[in-house]
Every structure is written in C-alpha cells, then in structure tokens.
Amino acid sequence: MSVGKKQPVMLIVTGTLSVSPHDLSRFIAGVGDMAAVVRNRSGNLAYDIAVLDAAEGRVLVAERWRDEAALAAHLRDEQTTAFLSRWATRLQGEVRVFDTVNERRLEAVGC
C-alpha cells in the first residue's frame, strides 16, 4: 500500500428505530419496497430491517455499504429522500454509521 493513499472503508449503518405500533405494518411494507431497489444499488452489501418488538413498534436497522460514496449516493437518491421525508416525523431512535477495517469471519459460528 502506498503511503498517503486512503483505502476505501466499508460502512455499517445500525441502530434501532421506533414507530407507532399502529403504523408498523405500513412502515415495514415501505421498507420492503425500498429494499427491493436498494439491494441492487452500486455499493450496497446489505440492507435489512427486523422487527424487534411489534407491540412497541421497535425495529433493528442493519446496512452495509462498500464505502462513503455509495452510502452518500443512496442517501441522495430521490426514492430514499422521499421515503425518509414521508416517515421522518414518525420515527424515533438512534441509527449510527460505523467505519470498518479488518473485516474477518466469525469462526465461532462457522461463517
């Protein structure tokens, strides 16, 4: 590796969100529609949301992106901005972006 040349860093986006239990099924359906498109975007490695507690409307967000440019392009995309605008006032929680280096298998679970 040459000195001073920055390697692309994979990003992990993860955290929890809460939405009204009354809106949960609509939110999950919307995420499903988004996922079908987002998973085919350049630089997307994973895009998933799992319901942690339906009664509370709590979900887990888990995304992986090849690099900052791929995530930035996703966040600028018209479909992404429309979805986020539609739900922004109805979501609470904390989602963070983590820079990763030294990715490796988790041998304890064999994958």
CSV table of C-alpha atoms in Angstrom, one decimal:
chain,number,residue,atom,x,y,z
A,1,MET,CA,0.0,0.0,0.0
A,2,SER,CA,1.3,3.4,-0.9
A,3,VAL,CA,1.9,6.0,1.8
A,4,GLY,CA,-0.8,8.6,2.0
A,5,LYS,CA,-3.3,6.7,-0.2
A,6,LYS,CA,-6.6,6.2,1.6
A,7,GLN,CA,-8.2,2.8,1.3
A,8,PRO,CA,-12.0,2.7,0.9
A,9,VAL,CA,-13.6,1.9,4.3
A,10,MET,CA,-16.7,-0.3,4.4
A,11,LEU,CA,-19.5,1.3,6.4
A,12,ILE,CA,-22.0,-0.3,8.8
A,13,VAL,CA,-25.3,1.5,9.5
A,14,THR,CA,-27.1,0.1,12.5
A,15,GLY,CA,-29.4,1.0,15.3
A,16,THR,CA,-32.9,0.9,16.5
A,17,LEU,CA,-36.0,2.9,15.4
A,18,SER,CA,-39.4,3.1,16.9
A,19,VAL,CA,-42.6,3.8,15.0
A,20,SER,CA,-46.2,3.8,16.3
A,21,PRO,CA,-47.3,0.2,16.5
A,22,HIS,CA,-50.4,1.4,14.5
A,23,ASP,CA,-48.0,2.4,11.6
A,24,LEU,CA,-45.6,-0.5,11.9
A,25,SER,CA,-47.0,-2.7,9.1
A,26,ARG,CA,-47.1,0.2,6.7
A,27,PHE,CA,-43.5,1.2,7.6
A,28,ILE,CA,-42.3,-2.4,7.2
A,29,ALA,CA,-44.1,-2.7,3.8
A,30,GLY,CA,-42.5,0.6,2.7
A,31,VAL,CA,-39.1,-0.7,3.8
A,32,GLY,CA,-39.7,-3.9,1.8
A,33,ASP,CA,-40.4,-1.8,-1.3
A,34,MET,CA,-37.2,0.2,-0.7
A,35,ALA,CA,-35.2,-2.9,0.0
A,36,ALA,CA,-36.0,-4.4,-3.4
A,37,VAL,CA,-34.4,-1.4,-5.0
A,38,VAL,CA,-31.6,-0.5,-2.5
A,39,ARG,CA,-30.2,-4.1,-2.5
A,40,ASN,CA,-29.4,-3.6,-6.2
A,41,ARG,CA,-27.7,-0.2,-5.8
A,42,SER,CA,-24.0,0.0,-6.5
A,43,GLY,CA,-22.0,-0.4,-3.3
A,44,ASN,CA,-24.8,-1.9,-1.2
A,45,LEU,CA,-23.7,-5.0,0.6
A,46,ALA,CA,-26.7,-5.5,2.9
A,47,TYR,CA,-29.9,-3.7,3.7
A,48,ASP,CA,-32.2,-5.2,6.3
A,49,ILE,CA,-34.7,-4.2,9.0
A,50,ALA,CA,-36.0,-6.6,11.6
A,51,VAL,CA,-39.0,-6.2,13.9
A,52,LEU,CA,-37.6,-6.4,17.5
A,53,ASP,CA,-40.9,-5.7,19.3
A,54,ALA,CA,-44.1,-5.3,17.3
A,55,ALA,CA,-46.1,-4.2,20.4
A,56,GLU,CA,-43.7,-1.4,20.9
A,57,GLY,CA,-43.1,-0.7,17.2
A,58,ARG,CA,-39.3,-1.2,17.6
A,59,VAL,CA,-37.1,-2.3,14.7
A,60,LEU,CA,-33.4,-3.0,14.1
A,61,VAL,CA,-31.7,-1.3,11.2
A,62,ALA,CA,-28.7,-3.2,9.6
A,63,GLU,CA,-27.0,-1.9,6.5
A,64,ARG,CA,-23.5,-2.4,4.9
A,65,TRP,CA,-22.1,-0.1,2.3
A,66,ARG,CA,-18.9,-0.5,0.2
A,67,ASP,CA,-17.8,3.0,1.1
A,68,GLU,CA,-18.8,6.5,2.0
A,69,ALA,CA,-19.5,7.4,-1.7
A,70,ALA,CA,-22.0,4.5,-2.0
A,71,LEU,CA,-23.9,5.5,1.2
A,72,ALA,CA,-23.9,9.1,0.2
A,73,ALA,CA,-25.4,8.3,-3.3
A,74,HIS,CA,-28.0,6.2,-1.6
A,75,LEU,CA,-29.0,9.0,0.8
A,76,ARG,CA,-29.2,11.5,-2.1
A,77,ASP,CA,-31.4,9.2,-4.2
A,78,GLU,CA,-34.9,10.5,-4.9
A,79,GLN,CA,-36.6,7.4,-3.7
A,80,THR,CA,-34.6,7.4,-0.4
A,81,THR,CA,-35.2,11.0,0.3
A,82,ALA,CA,-39.0,10.6,-0.4
A,83,PHE,CA,-39.2,7.6,1.9
A,84,LEU,CA,-37.3,9.4,4.7
A,85,SER,CA,-39.4,12.6,4.3
A,86,ARG,CA,-42.6,10.5,4.5
A,87,TRP,CA,-41.5,8.9,7.8
A,88,ALA,CA,-39.2,11.4,9.4
A,89,THR,CA,-41.7,12.9,11.8
A,90,ARG,CA,-43.0,9.4,12.9
A,91,LEU,CA,-39.6,7.8,13.7
A,92,GLN,CA,-37.6,8.0,16.9
A,93,GLY,CA,-34.5,6.2,17.8
A,94,GLU,CA,-30.8,6.2,17.1
A,95,VAL,CA,-29.1,4.9,14.0
A,96,ARG,CA,-25.3,5.3,13.7
A,97,VAL,CA,-22.7,4.9,10.9
A,98,PHE,CA,-19.5,2.9,11.8
A,99,ASP,CA,-16.3,2.9,9.7
A,100,THR,CA,-14.9,-0.6,9.5
A,101,VAL,CA,-11.4,-2.0,8.9
A,102,ASN,CA,-10.1,-5.5,9.2
A,103,GLU,CA,-13.3,-7.4,8.2
A,104,ARG,CA,-13.0,-11.2,9.0
A,105,ARG,CA,-15.1,-14.3,9.5
A,106,LEU,CA,-16.6,-15.1,12.9
A,107,GLU,CA,-15.2,-18.5,13.2
A,108,ALA,CA,-17.2,-19.4,16.3
A,109,VAL,CA,-20.3,-19.7,14.2
A,110,GLY,CA,-18.6,-21.0,11.1
A,111,CYS,CA,-19.5,-18.3,8.7
